Coordinates of C-alpha atoms and ligand atoms in Angstrom, one line a residue:
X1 CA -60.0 45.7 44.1
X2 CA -63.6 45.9 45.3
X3 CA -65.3 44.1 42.1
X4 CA -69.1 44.2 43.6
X5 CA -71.1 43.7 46.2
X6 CA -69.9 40.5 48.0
X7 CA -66.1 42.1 47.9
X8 CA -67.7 44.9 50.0
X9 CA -69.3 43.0 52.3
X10 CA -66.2 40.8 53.0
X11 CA -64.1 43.5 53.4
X12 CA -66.9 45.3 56.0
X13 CA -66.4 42.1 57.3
X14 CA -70.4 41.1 56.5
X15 CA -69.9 37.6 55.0
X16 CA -72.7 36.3 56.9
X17 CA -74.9 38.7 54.8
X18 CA -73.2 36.5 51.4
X19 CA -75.0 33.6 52.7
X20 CA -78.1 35.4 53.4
X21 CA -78.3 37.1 50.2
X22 CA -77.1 33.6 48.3
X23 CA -80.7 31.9 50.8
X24 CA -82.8 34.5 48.9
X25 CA -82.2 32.3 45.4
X26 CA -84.8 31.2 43.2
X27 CA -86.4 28.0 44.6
X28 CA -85.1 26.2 41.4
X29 CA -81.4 26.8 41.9
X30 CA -80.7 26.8 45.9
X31 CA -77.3 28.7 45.1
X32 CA -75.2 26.8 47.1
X33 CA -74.0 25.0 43.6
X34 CA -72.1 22.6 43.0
X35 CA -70.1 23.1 46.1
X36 CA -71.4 19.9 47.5
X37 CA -70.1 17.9 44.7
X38 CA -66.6 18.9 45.6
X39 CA -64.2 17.2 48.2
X40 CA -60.9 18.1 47.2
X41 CA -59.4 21.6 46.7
X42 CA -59.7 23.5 43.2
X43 CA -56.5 24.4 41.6
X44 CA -58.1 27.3 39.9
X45 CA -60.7 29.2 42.2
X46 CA -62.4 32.5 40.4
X47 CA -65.1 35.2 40.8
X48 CA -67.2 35.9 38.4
X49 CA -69.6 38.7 38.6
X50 CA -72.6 39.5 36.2
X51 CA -73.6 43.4 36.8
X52 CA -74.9 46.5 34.8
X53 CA -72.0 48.8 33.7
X54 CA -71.2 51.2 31.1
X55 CA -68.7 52.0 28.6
X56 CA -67.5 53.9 25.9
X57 CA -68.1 52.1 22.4
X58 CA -69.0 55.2 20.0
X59 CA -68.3 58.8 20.0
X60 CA -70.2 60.5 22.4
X61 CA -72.4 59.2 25.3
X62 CA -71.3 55.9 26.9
X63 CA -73.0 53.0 26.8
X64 CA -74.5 50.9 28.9
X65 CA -74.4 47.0 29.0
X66 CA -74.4 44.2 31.1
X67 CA -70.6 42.6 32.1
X68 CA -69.1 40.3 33.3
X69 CA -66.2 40.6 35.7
X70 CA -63.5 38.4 37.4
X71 CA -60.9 37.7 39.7
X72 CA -58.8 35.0 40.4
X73 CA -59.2 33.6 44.1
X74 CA -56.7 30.9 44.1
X75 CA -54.5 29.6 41.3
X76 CA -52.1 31.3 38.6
X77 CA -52.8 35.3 37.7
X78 CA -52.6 34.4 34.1
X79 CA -56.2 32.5 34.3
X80 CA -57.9 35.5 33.9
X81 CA -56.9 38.3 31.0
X82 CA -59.0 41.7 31.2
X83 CA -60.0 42.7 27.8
X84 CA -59.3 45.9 27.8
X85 CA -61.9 48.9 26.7
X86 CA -64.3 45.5 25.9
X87 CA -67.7 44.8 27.6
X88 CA -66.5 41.0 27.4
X89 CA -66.0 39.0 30.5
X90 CA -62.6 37.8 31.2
X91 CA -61.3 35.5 28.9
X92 CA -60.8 32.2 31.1
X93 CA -57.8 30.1 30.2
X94 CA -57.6 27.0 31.9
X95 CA -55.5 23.4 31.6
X96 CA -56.7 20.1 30.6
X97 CA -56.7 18.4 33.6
X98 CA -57.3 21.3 36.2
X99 CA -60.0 21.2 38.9
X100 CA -61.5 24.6 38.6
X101 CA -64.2 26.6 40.8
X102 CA -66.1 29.6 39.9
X103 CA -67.9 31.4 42.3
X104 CA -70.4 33.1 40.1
X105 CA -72.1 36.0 41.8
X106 CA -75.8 37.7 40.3
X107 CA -76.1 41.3 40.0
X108 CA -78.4 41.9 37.0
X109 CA -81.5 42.5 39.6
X110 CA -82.8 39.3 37.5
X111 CA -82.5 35.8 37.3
X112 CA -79.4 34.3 35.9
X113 CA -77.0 30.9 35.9
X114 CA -73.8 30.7 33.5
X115 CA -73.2 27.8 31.2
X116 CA -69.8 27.0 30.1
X117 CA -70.1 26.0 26.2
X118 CA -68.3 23.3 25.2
X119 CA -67.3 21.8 28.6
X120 CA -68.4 18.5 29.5
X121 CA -68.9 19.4 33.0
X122 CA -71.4 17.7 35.8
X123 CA -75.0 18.7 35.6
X124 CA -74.7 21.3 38.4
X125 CA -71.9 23.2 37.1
X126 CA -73.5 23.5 33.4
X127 CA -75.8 26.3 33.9
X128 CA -78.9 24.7 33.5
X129 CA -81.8 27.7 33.4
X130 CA -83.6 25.4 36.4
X131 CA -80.7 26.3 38.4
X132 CA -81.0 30.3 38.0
X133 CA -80.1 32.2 41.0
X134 CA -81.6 35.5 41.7
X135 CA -80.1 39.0 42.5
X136 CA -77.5 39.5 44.6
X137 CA -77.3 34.9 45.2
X138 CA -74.0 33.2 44.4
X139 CA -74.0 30.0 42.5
X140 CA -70.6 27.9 43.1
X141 CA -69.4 25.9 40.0
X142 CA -67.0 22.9 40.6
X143 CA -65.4 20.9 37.5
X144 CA -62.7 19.3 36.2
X145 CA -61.5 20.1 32.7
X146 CA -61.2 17.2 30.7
X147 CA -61.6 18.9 27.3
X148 CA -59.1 19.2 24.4
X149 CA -57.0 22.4 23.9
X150 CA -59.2 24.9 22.4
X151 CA -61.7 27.8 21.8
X152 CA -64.2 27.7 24.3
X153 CA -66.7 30.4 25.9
X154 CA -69.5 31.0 28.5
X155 CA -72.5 32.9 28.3
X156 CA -75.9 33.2 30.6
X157 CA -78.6 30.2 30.2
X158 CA -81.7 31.7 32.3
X159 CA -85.0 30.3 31.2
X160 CA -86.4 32.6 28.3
X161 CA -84.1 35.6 29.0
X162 CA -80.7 34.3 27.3
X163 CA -81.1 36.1 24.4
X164 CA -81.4 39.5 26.2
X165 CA -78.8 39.1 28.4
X166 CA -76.0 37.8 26.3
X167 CA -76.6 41.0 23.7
X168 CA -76.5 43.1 26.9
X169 CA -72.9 42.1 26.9
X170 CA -72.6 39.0 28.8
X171 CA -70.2 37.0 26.9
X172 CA -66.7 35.5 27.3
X173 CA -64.1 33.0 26.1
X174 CA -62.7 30.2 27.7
X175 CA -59.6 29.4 26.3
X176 CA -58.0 25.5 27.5
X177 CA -54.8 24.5 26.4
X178 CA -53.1 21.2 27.0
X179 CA -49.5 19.6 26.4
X180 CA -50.4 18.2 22.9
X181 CA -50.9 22.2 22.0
X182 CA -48.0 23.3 23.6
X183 CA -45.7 21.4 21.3
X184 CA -46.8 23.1 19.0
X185 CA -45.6 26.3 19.3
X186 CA -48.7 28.2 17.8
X187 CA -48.3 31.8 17.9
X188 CA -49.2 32.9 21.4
X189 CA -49.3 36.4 23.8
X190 CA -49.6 39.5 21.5
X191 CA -49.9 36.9 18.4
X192 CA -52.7 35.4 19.2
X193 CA -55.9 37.8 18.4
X194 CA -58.8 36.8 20.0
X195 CA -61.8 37.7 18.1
X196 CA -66.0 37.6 19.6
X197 CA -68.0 38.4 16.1
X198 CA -71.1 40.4 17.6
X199 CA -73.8 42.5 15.8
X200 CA -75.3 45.1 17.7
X201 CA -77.9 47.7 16.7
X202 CA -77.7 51.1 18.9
X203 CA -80.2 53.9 19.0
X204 CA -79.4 58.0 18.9
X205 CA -77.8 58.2 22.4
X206 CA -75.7 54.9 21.7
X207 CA -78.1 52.6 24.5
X208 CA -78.1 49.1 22.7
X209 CA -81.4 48.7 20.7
X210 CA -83.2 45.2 21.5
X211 CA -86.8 44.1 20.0
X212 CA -88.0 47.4 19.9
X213 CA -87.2 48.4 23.0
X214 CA -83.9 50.6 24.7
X215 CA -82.0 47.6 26.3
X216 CA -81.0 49.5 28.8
X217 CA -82.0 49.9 32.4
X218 CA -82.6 45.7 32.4
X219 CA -83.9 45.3 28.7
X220 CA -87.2 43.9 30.6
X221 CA -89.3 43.6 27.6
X222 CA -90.0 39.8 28.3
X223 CA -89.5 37.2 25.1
X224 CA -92.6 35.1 25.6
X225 CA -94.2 32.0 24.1
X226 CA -96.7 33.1 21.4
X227 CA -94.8 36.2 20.5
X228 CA -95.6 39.0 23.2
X229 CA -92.0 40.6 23.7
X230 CA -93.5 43.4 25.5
X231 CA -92.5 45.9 22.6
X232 CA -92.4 49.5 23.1
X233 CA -94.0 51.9 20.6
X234 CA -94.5 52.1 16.5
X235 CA -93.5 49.0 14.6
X236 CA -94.0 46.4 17.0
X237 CA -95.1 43.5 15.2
X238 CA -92.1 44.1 12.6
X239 CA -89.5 44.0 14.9
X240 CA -91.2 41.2 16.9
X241 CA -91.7 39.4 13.5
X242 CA -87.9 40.4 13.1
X243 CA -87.3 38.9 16.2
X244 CA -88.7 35.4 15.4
X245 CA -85.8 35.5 12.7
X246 CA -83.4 36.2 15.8
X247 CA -82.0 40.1 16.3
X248 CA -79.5 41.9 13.7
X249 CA -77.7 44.5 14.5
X250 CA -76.7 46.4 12.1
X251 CA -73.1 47.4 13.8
X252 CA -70.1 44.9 13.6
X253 CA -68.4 44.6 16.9
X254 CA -65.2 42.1 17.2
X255 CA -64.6 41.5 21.3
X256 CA -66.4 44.6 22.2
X257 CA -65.2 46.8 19.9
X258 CA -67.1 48.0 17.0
X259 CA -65.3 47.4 13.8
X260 CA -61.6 47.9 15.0
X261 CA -58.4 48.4 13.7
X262 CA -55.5 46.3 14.4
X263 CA -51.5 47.2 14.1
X264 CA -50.0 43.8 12.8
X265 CA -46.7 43.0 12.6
X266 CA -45.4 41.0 9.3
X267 CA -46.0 37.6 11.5
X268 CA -47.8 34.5 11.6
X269 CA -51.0 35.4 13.8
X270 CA -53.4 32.9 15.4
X271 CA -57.2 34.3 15.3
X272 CA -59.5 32.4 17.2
X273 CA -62.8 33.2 16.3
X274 CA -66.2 33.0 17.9
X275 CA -69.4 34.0 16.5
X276 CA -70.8 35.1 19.9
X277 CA -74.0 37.1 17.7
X278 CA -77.5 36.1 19.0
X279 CA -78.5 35.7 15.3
X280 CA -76.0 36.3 12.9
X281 CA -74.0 33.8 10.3
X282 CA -71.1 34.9 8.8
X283 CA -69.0 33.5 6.0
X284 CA -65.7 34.6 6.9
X285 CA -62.9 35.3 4.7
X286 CA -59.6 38.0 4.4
X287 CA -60.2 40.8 1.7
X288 CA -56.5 40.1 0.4
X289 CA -57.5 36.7 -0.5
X290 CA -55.1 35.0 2.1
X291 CA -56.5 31.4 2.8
X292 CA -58.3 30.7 6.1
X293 CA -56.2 28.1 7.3
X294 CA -58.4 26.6 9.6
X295 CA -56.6 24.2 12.6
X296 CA -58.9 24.0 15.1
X297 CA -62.9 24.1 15.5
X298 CA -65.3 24.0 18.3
X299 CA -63.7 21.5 19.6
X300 CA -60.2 22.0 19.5
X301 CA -57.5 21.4 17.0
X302 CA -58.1 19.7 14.1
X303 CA -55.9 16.6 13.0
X304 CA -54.7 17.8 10.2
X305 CA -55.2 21.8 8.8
X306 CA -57.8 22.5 6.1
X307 CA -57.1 25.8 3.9
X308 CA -60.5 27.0 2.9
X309 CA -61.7 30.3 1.0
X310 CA -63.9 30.9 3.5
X311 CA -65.3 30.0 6.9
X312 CA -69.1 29.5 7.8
X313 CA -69.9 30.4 11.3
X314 CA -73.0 30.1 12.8
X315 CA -73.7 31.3 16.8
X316 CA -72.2 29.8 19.1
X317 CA -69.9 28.2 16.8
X318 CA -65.7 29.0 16.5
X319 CA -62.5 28.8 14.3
X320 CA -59.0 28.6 15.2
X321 CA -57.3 30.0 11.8
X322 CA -53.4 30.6 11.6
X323 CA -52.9 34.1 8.9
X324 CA -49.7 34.4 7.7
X325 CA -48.6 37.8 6.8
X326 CA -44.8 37.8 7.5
X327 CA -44.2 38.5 4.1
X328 CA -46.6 41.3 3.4
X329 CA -45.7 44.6 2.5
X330 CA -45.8 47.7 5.3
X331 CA -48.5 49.5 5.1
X332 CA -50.6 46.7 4.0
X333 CA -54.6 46.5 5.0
X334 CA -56.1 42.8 5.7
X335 CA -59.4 42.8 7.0
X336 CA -61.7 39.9 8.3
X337 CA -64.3 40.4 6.1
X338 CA -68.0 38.1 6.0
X339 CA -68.5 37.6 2.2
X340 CA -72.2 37.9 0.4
X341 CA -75.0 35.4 0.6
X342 CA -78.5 35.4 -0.1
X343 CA -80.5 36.3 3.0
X344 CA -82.5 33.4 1.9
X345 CA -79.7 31.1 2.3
X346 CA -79.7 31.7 6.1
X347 CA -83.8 31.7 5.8
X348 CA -86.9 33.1 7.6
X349 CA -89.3 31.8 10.1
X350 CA -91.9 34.8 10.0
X351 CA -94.2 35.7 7.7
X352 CA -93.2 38.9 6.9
X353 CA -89.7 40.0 5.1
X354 CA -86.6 41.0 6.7
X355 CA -87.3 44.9 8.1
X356 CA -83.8 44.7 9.7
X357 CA -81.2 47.3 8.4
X358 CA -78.6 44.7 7.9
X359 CA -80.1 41.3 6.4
X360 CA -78.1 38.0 6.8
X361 CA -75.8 37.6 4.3
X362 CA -74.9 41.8 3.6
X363 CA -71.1 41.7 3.1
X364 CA -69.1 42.9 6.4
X365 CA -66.2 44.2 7.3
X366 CA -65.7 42.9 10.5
X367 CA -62.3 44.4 11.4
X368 CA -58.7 45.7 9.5
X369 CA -55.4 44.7 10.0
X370 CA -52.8 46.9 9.4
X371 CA -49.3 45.5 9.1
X372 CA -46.3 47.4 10.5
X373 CA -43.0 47.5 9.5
X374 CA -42.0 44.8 12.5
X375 CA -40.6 41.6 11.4
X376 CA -41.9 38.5 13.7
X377 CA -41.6 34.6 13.2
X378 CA -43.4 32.9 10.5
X379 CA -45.1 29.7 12.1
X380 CA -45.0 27.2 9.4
X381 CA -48.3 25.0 9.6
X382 CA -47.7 21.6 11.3
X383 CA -48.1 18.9 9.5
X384 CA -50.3 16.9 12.0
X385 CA -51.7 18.9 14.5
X386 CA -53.4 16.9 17.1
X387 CA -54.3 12.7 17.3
X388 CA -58.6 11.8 17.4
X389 CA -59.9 8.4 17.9
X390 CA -63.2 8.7 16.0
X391 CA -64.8 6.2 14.3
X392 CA -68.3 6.0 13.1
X393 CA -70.3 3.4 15.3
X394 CA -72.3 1.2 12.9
X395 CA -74.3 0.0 15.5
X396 CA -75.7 3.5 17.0
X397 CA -79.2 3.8 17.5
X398 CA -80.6 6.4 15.0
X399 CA -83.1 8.8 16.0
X400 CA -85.0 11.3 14.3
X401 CA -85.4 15.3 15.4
X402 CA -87.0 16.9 13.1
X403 CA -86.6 20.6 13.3
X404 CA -89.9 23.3 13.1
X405 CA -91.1 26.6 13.9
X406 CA -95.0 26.4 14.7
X407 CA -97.3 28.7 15.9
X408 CA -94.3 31.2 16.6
X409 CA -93.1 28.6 18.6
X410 CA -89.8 26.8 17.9
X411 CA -90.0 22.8 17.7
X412 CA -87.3 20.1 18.4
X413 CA -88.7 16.8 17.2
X414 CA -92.3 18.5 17.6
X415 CA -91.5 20.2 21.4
X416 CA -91.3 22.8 22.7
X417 CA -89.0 23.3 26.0
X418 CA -90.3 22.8 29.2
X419 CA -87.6 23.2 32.2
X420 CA -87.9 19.9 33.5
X421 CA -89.8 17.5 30.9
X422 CA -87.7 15.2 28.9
X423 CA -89.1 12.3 26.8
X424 CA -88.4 8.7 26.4
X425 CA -86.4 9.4 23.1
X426 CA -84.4 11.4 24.9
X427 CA -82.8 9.5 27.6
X428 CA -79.9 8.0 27.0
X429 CA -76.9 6.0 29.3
X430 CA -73.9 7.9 30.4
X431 CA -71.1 7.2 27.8
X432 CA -73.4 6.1 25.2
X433 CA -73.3 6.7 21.4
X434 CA -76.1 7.5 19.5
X435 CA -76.8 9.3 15.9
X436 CA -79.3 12.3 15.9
X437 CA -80.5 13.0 12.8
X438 CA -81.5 16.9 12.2
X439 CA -84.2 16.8 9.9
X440 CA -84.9 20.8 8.9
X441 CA -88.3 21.0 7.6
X442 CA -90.0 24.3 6.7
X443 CA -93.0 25.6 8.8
X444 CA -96.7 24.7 7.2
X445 CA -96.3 28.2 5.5
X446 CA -93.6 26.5 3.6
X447 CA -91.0 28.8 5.3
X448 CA -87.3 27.4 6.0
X449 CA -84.7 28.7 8.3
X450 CA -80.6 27.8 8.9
X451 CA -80.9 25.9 12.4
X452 CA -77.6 26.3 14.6
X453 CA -78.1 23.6 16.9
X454 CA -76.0 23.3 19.8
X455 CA -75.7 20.0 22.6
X456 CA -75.0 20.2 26.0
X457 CA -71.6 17.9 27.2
X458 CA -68.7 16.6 24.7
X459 CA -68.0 17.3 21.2
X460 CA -70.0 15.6 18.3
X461 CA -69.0 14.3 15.0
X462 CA -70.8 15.0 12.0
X463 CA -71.5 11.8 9.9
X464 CA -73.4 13.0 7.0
X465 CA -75.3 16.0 5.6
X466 CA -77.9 15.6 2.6
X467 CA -80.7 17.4 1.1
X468 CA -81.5 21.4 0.7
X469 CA -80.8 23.3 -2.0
X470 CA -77.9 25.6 -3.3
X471 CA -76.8 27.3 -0.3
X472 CA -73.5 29.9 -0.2
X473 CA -73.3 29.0 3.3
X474 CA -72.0 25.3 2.0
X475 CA -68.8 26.3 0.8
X476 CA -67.7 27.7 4.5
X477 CA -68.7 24.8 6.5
X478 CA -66.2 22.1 7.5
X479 CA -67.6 19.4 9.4
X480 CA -64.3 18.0 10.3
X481 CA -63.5 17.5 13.5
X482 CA -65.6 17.3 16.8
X483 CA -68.1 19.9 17.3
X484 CA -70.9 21.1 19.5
X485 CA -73.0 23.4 17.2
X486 CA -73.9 22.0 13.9
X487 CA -75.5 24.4 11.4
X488 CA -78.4 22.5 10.0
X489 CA -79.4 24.4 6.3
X490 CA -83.0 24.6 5.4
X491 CA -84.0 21.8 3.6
X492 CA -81.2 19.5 5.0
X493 CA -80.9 16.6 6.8
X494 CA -77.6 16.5 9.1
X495 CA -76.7 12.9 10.6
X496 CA -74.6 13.5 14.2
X497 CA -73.0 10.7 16.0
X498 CA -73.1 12.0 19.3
X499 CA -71.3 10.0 22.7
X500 CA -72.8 11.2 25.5
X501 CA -71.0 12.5 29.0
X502 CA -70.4 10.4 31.4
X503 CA -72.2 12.6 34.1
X504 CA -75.1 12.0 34.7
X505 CA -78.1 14.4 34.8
X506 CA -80.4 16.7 32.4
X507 CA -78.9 18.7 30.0
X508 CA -80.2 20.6 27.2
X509 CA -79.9 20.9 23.1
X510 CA -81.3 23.5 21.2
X511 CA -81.0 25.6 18.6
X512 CA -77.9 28.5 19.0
X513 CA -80.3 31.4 17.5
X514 CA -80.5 32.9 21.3
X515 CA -84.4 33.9 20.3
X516 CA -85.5 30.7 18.7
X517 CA -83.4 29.2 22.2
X518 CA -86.0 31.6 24.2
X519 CA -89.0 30.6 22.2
X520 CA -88.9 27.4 23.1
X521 CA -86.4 25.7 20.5
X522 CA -84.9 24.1 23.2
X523 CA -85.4 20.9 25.1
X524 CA -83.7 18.5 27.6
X525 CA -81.9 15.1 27.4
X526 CA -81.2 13.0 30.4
X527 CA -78.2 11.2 30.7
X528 CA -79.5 8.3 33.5
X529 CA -77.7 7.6 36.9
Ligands
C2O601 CU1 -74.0 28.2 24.2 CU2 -77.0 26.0 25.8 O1 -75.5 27.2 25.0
CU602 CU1 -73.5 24.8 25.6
CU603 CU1 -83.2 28.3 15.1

């Protein structure tokens, strides 16, 4: 199948045009990858194209988004699953332990790199926005995967245009699974739901509304340092000061489809969920009052299961929950629901209130199961899921990052990001362990926001959380298990213990609110050579 541009021209027989299109790259990122890097042959070789498309999400016109699509060069068919009717990219599985090359092709008529979240990969295949290729310029990704079984995705990284171009629609999951999950037996194939959570706001002809202006034809209104977003029209300083907060939309979506419903057989399901919203928390629970019995996190399965009312997600973050409902009655409605909290719970960074349509913390319906007659297996829970080695390292160095929004600028540790500065404080030796301590202190206008923030490279541990005040979002947050976006409360103070990769390079943290990410709340580490 002719998937874009490059497939044309290799089949006209025009490859040397590839590399001549791949020479016009941004100066930053030479778009010949990581390709380099690699001596031996991938096991898994893939195509990955972003480009503009369109499709049908509401009654009426189509609409149009940004997509990724893929197709698998070399390796087994099953790596890449099509979701189908869904703007989502493929969902990627992979195996521990697989080299894997992705041949990621740019045809958004702007600058863009992918970043694989959650992988500890080398610093030129993790999307770095100093490595952003241009229009029509191939970037070549080689790793190995050396994580845990679990819920992983990718997204674009480009310098100050992230935000923009993952609500365009550029989003997928990347799914590894290793032999310690496979003895499992989880529920798998058509009991396995895979769920994106993503809020989108559309205007009359169903185009995806982004700060104020139509997204569509390249969303080019520019998120800018010092607030100038390039908005369109009436009401542009409230929806830039909404902006600052991160976008709402004010329609539910779950993996590209806006608030479906599911036939269910009376099974035991696996949902892995991803809040893959540029802004939104939810607090996840199922109407029926079935528990969330959470196995697995960011970074893979858990040790042991944790039942929980509900589930906290913040962007970027995920949850691997088994729901049982072999023994509920035909007929029977379940739906994934995010429960009520005070908008002031998740917090503000602007002066001005929330003008969005749908505040944090409105209660969702996110999508409804309906359970068929069909009788499947009940999976009981096993008793120990997966083995960790963590322990807490007394002897880590401890340094401070306080957290700030200043001058409509977001702060990590009193800086903003800067494509290739990185400080003293954050350098650190490959394999090291080191605690960061997230200090979330309100603006000087004594304002306070929820902080996702996310790190580059392997899973974290949390070590200790303290200070803030009453907070609904509390109750949903587990911080068991390793992780790689840790939702930092206003008010609190959130102790990681963090070991670094052992690749070498510069790397980024920063905060998973893909606006705040834009304005600036963002910043290298440097793991030395
Ligand atoms: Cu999911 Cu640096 O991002
Ligand atoms: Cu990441
Ligand atoms: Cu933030």
């Amino acid at each position: 199948m002719i998937t874009g541009r490059r497939d044309l021209l290799q089949l006209l027989g025009l490859a040397p045009f590839i590399r001549m299109a791949r020479a016009s790259g941004l100066e930053l990122g030479d778009g010949a990858g990581a390709q380099a890097a690699s001596g031996t042959s991938p096991d898994v070789e893939l195509g990955l194209t972003a480009a503009p498309g369109e499709i049908s999400l509401l009654p009426g016109a189509p609409t149009r988004v940004w997509r990724f699509t893929g197709r698998v060069i070399r390796g087994p068919a099953s790596t890449l699953q099509t979701l189908d009717g869904s703007y989502l990219g493929p969902v990627i599985r992979v195996r521990r332990g697989q080299r894997v090359r992705i041949r990621f092709v740019n045809q958004l008529g702007e600058p863009s790199i992918v970043h694989w979240h959650g992988l500890d990969v080398p610093e030129r295949a993790d999307g770095h926005p100093r490595l952003a290729v241009n229009q029509g310029a191939e970037y070549v990704y080689d790793f190995d995967v050396t994580n845990r079984a679990g819920t992983y995705w990718y997204h674009p990284h480009p310098h100050m245009r992230t935000a923009p171009q993952v609500y365009q629609g550029l989003a997928g999951l990347l799914l590894v699974s290793d032999p310690e999950e496979d003895a499992l037996g989880l529920p798998s194939g058509a009991a396995e739901l895979l769920c994106v959570l993503q809020d989108r706001r559309f205007d009359g002809n169903n185009q995806l509304l982004y700060a104020g202006a139509a997204a569509s034809g390249g969303m080019r209104g520019r998120m800018c340092r010092g607030g100038g977003m390039g908005m369109r029209g009436m009401g542009g300083m409230a929806r830039m000061m909404e902006t600052m907060n991160g976008w709402l939309g004010d329609r539910m979506l779950v993996s590209g489809r806006v608030q479906p419903t599911l036939d269910v057989d009376r099974r035991t399901y696996r949902v892995r969920l991803l809040n893959g919203s540029n802004a939104r928390f939810y607090k996840l629970a199922w109407s029926d009052g079935s528990p969330m019995m959470v196995i697995g996190g960011d970074g893979g399965l858990l040790e042991r299961a944790r039942t929980r009312r509900a589930v906290t997600l913040a962007p970027g973050q995920r949850a691997d929950v088994l729901l049982d409902l072999s023994a509920h009655a035909r007929g029977s409605d379940v739906q994934l629901q995010s429960l009520a909290f005070p908008s002031a719970h998740v917090g503000r960074v602007g002066m001005m209130g929330d003008t969005s349509p749908l505040p944090q913390g409105a209660p969702l319906t996110l999508m409804r199961l309906r359970v068929s007659a069909a009788q499947g297996p009940r999976v009981g829970v096993p008793e120990r899921l997966s083995a960790h080695d963590f322990r807490a390292v007394a002897s880590a160095p401890v340094r401070r990052v306080p957290l700030t929004f200043m001058q409509m600028n977001g702060q990590l540790d009193g800086r903003v990001f800067d494509l290739a500065d990185v400080a003293d404080e954050e350098t650190v030796a490959p394999g090291s362990t080191h605690v960061w301590e997230l200090v979330n202190l309100p603006n000087p206008m004594g304002m306070a926001m929820a902080h996702p923030i996310h790190l580059h490279g392997p899973q974290f541990r949390v070590l200790s959380r303290t200070g803030g005040s009453t907070n609904a979002l509390r109750e949903g947050i587990d911080d068991d298990g390793g992780i790689d976006t840790v939702v930092v409360l206003p008010g609190e103070t959130v102790r990681v213990q963090v070991t670094f990769s052992k690749h070498p390079g510069l790397y980024l943290y920063h905060c998973h609110i893909l606006e705040h990410e834009d304005m600036g709340m963002m910043r290298n580490f440097r793991i030395r050579r």
